[in-house]
GROMACS .gro file of C-alpha atoms in nm:
model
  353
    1UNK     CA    1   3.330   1.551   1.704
    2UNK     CA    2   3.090   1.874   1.693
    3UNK     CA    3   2.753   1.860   1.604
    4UNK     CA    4   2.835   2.020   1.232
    5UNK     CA    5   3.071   1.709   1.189
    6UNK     CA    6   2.786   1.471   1.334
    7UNK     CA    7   2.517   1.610   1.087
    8UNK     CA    8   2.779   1.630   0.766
    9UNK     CA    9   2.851   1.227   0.860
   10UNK     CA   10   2.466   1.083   0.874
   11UNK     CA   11   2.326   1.304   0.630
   12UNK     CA   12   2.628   1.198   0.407
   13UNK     CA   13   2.551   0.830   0.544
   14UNK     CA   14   2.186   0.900   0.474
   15UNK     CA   15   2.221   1.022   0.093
   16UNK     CA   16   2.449   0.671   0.008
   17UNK     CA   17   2.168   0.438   0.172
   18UNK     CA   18   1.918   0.610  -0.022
   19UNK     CA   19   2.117   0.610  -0.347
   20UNK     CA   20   2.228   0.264  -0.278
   21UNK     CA   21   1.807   0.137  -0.258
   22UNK     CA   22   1.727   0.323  -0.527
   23UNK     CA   23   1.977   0.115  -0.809
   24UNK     CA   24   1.909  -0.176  -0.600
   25UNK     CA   25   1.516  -0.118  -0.640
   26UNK     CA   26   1.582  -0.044  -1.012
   27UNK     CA   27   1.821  -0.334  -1.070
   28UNK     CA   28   1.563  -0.590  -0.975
   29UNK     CA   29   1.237  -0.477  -0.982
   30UNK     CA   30   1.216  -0.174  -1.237
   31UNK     CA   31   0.862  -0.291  -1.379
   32UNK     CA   32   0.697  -0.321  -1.067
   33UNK     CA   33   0.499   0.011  -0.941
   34UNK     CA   34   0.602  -0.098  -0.567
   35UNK     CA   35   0.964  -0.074  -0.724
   36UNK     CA   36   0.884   0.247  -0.905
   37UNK     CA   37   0.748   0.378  -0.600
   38UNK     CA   38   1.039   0.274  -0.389
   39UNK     CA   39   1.335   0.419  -0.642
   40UNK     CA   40   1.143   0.747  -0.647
   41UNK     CA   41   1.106   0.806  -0.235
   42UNK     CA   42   1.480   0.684  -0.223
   43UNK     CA   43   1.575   0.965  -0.517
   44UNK     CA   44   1.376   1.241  -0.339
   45UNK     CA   45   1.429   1.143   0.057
   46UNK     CA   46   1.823   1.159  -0.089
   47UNK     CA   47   1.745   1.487  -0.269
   48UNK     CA   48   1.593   1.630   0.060
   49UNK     CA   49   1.859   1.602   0.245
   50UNK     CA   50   2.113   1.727   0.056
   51UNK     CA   51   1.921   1.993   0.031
   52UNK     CA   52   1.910   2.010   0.439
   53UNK     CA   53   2.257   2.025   0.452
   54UNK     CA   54   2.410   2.377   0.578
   55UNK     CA   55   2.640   2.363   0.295
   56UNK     CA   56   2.378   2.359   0.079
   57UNK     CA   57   2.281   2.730   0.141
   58UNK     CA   58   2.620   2.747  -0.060
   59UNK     CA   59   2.509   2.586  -0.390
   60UNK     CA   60   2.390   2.791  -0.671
   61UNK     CA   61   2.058   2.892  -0.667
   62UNK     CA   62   1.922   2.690  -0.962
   63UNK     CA   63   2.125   2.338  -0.801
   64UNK     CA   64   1.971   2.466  -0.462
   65UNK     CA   65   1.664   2.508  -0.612
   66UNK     CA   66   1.620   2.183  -0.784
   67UNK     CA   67   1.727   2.006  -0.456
   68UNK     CA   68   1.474   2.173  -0.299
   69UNK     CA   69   1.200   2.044  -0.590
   70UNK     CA   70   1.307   1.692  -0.608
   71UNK     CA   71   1.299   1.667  -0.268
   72UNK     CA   72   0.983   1.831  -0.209
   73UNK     CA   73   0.714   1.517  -0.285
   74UNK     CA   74   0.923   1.262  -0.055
   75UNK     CA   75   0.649   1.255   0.219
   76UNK     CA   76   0.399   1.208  -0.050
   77UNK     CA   77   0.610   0.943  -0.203
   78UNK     CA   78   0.630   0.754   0.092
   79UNK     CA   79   0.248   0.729   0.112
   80UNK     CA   80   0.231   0.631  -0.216
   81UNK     CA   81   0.463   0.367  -0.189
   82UNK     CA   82   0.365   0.243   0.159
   83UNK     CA   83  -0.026   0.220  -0.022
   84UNK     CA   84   0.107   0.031  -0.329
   85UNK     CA   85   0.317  -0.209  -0.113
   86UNK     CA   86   0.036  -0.268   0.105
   87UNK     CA   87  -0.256  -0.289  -0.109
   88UNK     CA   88  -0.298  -0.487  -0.478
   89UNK     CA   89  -0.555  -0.235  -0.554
   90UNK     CA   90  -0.428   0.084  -0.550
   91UNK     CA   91  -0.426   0.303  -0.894
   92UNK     CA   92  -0.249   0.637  -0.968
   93UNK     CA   93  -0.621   0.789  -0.994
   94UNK     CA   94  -0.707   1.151  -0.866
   95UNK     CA   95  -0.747   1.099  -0.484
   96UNK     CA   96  -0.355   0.960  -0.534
   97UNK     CA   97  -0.256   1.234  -0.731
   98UNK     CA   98  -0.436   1.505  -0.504
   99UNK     CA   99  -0.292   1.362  -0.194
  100UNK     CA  100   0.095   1.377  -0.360
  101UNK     CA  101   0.062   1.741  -0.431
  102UNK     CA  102  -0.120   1.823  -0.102
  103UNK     CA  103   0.162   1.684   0.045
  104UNK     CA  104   0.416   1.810  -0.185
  105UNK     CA  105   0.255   2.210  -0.166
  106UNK     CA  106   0.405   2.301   0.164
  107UNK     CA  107   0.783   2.207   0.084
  108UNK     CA  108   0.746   2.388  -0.227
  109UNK     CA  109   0.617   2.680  -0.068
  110UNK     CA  110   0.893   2.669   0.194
  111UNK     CA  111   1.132   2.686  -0.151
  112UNK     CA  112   0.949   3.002  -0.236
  113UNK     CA  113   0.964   3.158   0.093
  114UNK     CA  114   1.335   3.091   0.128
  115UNK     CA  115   1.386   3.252  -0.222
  116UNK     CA  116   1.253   3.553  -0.149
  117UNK     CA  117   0.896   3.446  -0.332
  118UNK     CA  118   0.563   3.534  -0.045
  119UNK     CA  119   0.250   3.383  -0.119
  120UNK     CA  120  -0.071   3.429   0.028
  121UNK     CA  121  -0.068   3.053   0.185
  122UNK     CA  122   0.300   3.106   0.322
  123UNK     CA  123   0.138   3.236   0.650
  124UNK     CA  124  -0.084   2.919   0.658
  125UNK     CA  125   0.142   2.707   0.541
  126UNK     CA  126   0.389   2.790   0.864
  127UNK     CA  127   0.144   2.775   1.094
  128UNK     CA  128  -0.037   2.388   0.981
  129UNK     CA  129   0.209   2.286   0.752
  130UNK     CA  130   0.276   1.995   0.967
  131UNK     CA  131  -0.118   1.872   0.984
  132UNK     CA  132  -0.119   1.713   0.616
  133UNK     CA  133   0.168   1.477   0.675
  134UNK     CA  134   0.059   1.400   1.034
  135UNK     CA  135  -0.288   1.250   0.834
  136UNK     CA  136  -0.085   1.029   0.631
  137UNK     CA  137   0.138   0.914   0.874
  138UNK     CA  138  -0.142   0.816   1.030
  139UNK     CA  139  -0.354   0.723   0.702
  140UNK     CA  140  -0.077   0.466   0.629
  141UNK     CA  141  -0.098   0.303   0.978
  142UNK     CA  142  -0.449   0.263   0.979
  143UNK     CA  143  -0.422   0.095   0.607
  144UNK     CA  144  -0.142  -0.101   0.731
  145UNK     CA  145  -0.375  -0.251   1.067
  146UNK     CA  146  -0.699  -0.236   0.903
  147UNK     CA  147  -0.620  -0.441   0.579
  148UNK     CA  148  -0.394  -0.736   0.828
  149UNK     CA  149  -0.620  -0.990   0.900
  150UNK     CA  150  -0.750  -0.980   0.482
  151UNK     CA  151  -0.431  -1.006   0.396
  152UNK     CA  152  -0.392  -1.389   0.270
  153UNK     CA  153   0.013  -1.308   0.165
  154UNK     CA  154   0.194  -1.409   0.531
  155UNK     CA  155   0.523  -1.176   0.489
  156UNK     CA  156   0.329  -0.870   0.371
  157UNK     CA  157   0.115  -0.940   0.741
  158UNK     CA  158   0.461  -0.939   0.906
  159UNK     CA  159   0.595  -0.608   0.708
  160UNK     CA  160   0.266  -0.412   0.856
  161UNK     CA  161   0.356  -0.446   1.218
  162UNK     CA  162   0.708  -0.281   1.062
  163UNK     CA  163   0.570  -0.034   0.862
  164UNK     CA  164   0.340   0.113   1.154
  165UNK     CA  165   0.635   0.100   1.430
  166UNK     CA  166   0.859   0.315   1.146
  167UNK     CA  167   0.543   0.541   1.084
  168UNK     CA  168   0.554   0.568   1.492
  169UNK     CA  169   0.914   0.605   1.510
  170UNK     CA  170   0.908   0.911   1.259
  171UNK     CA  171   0.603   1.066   1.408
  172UNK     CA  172   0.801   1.087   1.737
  173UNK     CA  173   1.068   1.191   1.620
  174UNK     CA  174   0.935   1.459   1.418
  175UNK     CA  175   0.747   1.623   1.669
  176UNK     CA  176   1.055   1.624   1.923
  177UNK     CA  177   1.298   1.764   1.667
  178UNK     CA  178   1.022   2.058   1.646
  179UNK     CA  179   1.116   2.153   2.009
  180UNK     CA  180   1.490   2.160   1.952
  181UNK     CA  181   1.639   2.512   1.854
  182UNK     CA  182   1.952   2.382   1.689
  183UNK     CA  183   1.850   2.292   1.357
  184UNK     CA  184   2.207   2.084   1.311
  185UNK     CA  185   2.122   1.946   1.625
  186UNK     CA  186   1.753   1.817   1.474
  187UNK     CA  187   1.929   1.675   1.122
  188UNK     CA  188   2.128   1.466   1.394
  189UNK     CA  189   1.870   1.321   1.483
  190UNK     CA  190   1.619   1.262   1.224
  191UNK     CA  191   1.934   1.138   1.021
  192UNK     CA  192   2.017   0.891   1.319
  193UNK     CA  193   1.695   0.789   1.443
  194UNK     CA  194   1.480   0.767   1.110
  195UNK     CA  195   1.683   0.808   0.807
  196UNK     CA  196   1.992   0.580   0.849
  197UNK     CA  197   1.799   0.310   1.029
  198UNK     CA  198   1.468   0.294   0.750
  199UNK     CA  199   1.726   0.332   0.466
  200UNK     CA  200   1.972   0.028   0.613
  201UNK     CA  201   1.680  -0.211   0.701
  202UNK     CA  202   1.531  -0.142   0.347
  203UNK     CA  203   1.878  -0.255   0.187
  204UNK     CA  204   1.895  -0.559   0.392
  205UNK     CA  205   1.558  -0.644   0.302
  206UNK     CA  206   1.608  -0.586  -0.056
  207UNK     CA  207   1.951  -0.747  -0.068
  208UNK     CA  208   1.958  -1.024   0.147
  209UNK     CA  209   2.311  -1.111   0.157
  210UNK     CA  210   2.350  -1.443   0.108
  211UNK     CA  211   2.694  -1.679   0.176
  212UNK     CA  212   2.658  -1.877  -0.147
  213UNK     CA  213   2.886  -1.682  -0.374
  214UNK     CA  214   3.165  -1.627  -0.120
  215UNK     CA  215   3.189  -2.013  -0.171
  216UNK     CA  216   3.108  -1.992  -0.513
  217UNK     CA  217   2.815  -2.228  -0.457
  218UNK     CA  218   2.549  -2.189  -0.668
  219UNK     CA  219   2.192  -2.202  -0.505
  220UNK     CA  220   2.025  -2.475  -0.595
  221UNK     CA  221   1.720  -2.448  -0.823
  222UNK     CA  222   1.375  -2.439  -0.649
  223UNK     CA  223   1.069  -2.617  -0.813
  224UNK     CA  224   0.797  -2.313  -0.916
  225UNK     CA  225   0.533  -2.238  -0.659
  226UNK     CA  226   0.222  -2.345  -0.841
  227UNK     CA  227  -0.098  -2.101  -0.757
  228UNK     CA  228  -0.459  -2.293  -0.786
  229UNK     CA  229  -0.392  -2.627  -0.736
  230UNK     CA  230  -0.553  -2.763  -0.440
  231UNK     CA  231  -0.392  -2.935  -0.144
  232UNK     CA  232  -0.540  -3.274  -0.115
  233UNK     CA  233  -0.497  -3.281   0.238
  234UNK     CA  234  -0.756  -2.916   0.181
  235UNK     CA  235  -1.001  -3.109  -0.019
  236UNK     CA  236  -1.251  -3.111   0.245
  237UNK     CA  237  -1.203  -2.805   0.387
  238UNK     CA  238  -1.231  -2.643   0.024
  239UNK     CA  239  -1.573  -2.859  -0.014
  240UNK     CA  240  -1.703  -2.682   0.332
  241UNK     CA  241  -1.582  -2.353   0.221
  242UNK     CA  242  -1.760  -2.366  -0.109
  243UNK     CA  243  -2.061  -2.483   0.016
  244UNK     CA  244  -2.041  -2.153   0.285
  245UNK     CA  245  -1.970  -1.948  -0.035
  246UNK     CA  246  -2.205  -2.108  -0.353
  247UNK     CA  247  -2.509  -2.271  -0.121
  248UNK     CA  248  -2.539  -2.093   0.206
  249UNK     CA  249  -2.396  -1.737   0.038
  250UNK     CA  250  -2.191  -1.613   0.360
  251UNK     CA  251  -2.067  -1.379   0.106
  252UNK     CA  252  -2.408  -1.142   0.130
  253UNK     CA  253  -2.294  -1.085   0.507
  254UNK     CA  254  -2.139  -0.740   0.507
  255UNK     CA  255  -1.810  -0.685   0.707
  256UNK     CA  256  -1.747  -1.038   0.636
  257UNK     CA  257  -1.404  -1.125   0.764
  258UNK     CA  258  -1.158  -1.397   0.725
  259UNK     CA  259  -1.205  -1.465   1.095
  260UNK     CA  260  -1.594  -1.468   1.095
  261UNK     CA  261  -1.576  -1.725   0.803
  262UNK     CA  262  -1.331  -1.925   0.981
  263UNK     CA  263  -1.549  -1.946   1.329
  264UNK     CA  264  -1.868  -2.050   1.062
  265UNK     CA  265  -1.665  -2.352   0.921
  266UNK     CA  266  -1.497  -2.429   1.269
  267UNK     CA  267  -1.144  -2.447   1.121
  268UNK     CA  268  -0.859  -2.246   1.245
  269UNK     CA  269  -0.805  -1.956   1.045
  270UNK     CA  270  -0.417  -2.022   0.914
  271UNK     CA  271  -0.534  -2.348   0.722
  272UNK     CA  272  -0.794  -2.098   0.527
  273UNK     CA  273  -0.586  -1.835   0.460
  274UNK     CA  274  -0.358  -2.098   0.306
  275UNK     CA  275  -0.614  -2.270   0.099
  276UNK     CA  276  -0.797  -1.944  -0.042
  277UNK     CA  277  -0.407  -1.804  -0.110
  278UNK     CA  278  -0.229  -2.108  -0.193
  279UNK     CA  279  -0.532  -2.323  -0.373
  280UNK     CA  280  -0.728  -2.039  -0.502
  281UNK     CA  281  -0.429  -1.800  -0.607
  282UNK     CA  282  -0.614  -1.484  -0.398
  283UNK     CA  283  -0.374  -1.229  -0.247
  284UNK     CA  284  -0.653  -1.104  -0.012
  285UNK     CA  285  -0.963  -1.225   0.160
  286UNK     CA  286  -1.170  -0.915  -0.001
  287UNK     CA  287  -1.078  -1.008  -0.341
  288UNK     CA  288  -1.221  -1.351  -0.273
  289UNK     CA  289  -1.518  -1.244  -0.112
  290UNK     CA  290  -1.579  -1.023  -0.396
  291UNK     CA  291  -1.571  -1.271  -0.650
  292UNK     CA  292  -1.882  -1.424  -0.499
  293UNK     CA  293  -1.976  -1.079  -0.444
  294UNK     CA  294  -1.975  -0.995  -0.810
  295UNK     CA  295  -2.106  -1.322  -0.955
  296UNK     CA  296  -2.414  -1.245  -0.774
  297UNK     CA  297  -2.443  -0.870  -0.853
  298UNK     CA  298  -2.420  -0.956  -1.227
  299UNK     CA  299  -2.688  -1.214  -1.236
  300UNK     CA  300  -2.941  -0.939  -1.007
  301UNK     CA  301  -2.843  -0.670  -1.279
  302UNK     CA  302  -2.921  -0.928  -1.603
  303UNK     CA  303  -3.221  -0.953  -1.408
  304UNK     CA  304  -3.557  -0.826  -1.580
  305UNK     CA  305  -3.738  -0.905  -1.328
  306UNK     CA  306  -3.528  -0.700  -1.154
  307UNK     CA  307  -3.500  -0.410  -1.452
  308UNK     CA  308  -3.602  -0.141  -1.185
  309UNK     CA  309  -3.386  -0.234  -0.894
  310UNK     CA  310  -3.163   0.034  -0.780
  311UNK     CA  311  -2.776   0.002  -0.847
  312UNK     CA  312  -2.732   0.070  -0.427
  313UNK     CA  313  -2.995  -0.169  -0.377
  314UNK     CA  314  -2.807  -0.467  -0.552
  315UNK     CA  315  -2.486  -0.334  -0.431
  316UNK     CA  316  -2.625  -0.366  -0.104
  317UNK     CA  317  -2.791  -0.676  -0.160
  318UNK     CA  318  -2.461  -0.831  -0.267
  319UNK     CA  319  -2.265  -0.783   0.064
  320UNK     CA  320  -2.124  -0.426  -0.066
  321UNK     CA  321  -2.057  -0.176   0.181
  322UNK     CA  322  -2.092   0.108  -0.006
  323UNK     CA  323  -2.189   0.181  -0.382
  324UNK     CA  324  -1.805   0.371  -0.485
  325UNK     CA  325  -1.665   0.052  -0.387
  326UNK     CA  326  -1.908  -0.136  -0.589
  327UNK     CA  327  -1.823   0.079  -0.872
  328UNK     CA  328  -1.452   0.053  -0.859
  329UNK     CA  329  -1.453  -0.335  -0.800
  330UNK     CA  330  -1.718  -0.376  -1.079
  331UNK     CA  331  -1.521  -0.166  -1.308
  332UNK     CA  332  -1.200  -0.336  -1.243
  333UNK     CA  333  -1.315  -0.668  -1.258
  334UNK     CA  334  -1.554  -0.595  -1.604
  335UNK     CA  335  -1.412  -0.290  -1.801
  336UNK     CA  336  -1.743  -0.115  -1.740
  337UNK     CA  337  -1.949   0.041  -1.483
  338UNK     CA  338  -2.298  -0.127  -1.374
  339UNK     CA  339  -2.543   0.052  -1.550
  340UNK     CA  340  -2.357  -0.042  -1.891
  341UNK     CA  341  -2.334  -0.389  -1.784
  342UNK     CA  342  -2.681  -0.378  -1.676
  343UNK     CA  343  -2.802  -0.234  -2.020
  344UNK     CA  344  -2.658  -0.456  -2.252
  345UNK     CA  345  -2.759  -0.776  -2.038
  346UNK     CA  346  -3.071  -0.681  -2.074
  347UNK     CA  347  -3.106  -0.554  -2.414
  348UNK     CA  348  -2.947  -0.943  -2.476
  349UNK     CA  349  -3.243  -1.073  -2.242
  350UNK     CA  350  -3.501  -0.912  -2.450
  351UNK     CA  351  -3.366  -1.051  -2.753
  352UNK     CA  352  -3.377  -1.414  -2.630
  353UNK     CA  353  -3.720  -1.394  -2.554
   0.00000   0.00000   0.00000
């Protein structure tokens, strides 16, 4: 088998995987954004390398074309999707939609240049076009390690150490298939060494196959996980931990991590993450912390003894590292920013007096 045969079989291999994830993503899980996010990198990664295919040079121009656009935000997707899988807070604001078409502008001006079309950043464009995904390759791995030991939900800790060995995987294989001359030759192996094996072990991992219905057994019906209801066995470790949190504020410490907390109550740290996931229904140690965190923000801003505080100041004060992530948290949480919260607490202050 020659290498035109190779390439025609993976990237043919390639485009059914991703097809295949895509209507399994959308079968099950159409109204989740991770699902959305998923369906979408499957459509375009497909898209892309159809569009790869030296067969493709053969397609009308508008079919080639539209390949070529589909296709062209699949890097982008995949940081989208790797930052909405990884994190619960993650909103399609501007920095997302900046970074998509960052990362989308130099396929598209690769389209251009290949249809005749020079623009003034095709020069550019060939000679750093590979810097902006090399950032979010390694954007997504440092999300993926830094957020770990926060994260209270056990199999999302497990997919990280996945997700940064595939993010390694492609990085190395990406640069090496720069090197090789024979562009057939580099499908090959992105197709063999990337494609085929992130696109099966995302199938299994959505499907699951299970035995059950070759036997025609049914599964048996499991009782409903319930979220806030405290372990009586955690009773007294919930009674230290709230007594760390309400009395002795551990919250205000900035930095504060899941471990830290852990070594101040002298409890191993698996018991905790279970209690404040489990008992408390949080998905991540910094949503927990910045509960407390807010509770104590809002009673400094209906404050008037505290009228002429600054915003950073009782940000600051409240264990916040920074005062954009105060914002966004405070927004989230309340529907408005501080100052607004801060005015009309007040305003009701002055009235009760």
């Amino acid at each position: 088998m020659n290498v035109i045969s190779l390439d025609l079989l993976l990237s043919g291999a390639t485009i059914a995987l991703c097809l295949m994830l895509a209507v399994f993503t959308l079968r099950d899980g159409a109204g989740l954004p991770q699902a959305r996010a998923l369906a979408a990198l499957a459509i375009s990664a497909g898209a892309q390398t159809i569009a790869s295919l030296a067969v493709a040079q053969a397609f009308p121009v508008p079919i080639y074309a539209a390949l070529r656009v589909v296709g062209a935000p699949n890097v982008g997707l995949l940081w989208w999707f790797c930052l909405v899988l990884l994190r619960d807070d993650v909103r399609r604001g501007a920095v997302e939609w900046v970074g998509l078409l960052a990362l989308s502008a130099a396929p598209m001006i690769y389209l251009l240049s290949d249809l005749g079309v020079r623009t003034p950043m095709t020069g550019v464009v060939s000679a750093y076009g590979s810097v902006v995904p090399l950032l979010m390759v390694v954007h997504v791995m440092w999300v993926a390690l830094r957020d770990r030991e926060a994260d209270l939900l056990e199999p999302r800790r497990r997919a990280r150490r996945w997700i940064v060995a595939a993010c390694l995987m492609a990085l190395v294989v990406s640069l090496a298939t720069e090197e090789v001359a024979d562009s057939q030759l580099a499908s090959v192996l992105r197709n063999a060494f990337v494609g085929m094996p992130v696109t099966s072990l995302g199938l299994l991992w959505l499907a699951r196959l299970r035995t059950e219905p070759l036997q025609f057994i049914e599964r048996p019906v499991e009782p409903p996980v319930v979220t806030g209801g405290i372990d009586p066995r955690d009773l007294a470790l919930h009674r230290r931990l709230m007594e760390a949190m309400e009395i002795e504020r551990c919250y205000l410490k900035p930095g504060l991590s899941i471990d830290a907390l852990a070594e101040h109550l002298r409890t191993p740290v698996q018991p905790l993450r279970a209690l404040i996931h489990a008992g408390m229904g949080h998905r991540n140690f910094t949503s927990f912390v910045n509960h407390f965190r807010l509770m104590h923000a809002k009673a400094l801003l209906g404050d008037p003894d505290r009228a002429r505080d600054t915003i950073l100041s009782i940000a600051l004060g409240a264990g916040f590292a920074s005062l954009p992530t105060f914002n966004r948290v405070f927004r989230d949480a309340e529907g408005c920013t501080p100052s607004e919260f801060r005015a009309r607490a007040l305003a009701q202050a002055s009235l009760n007096t």
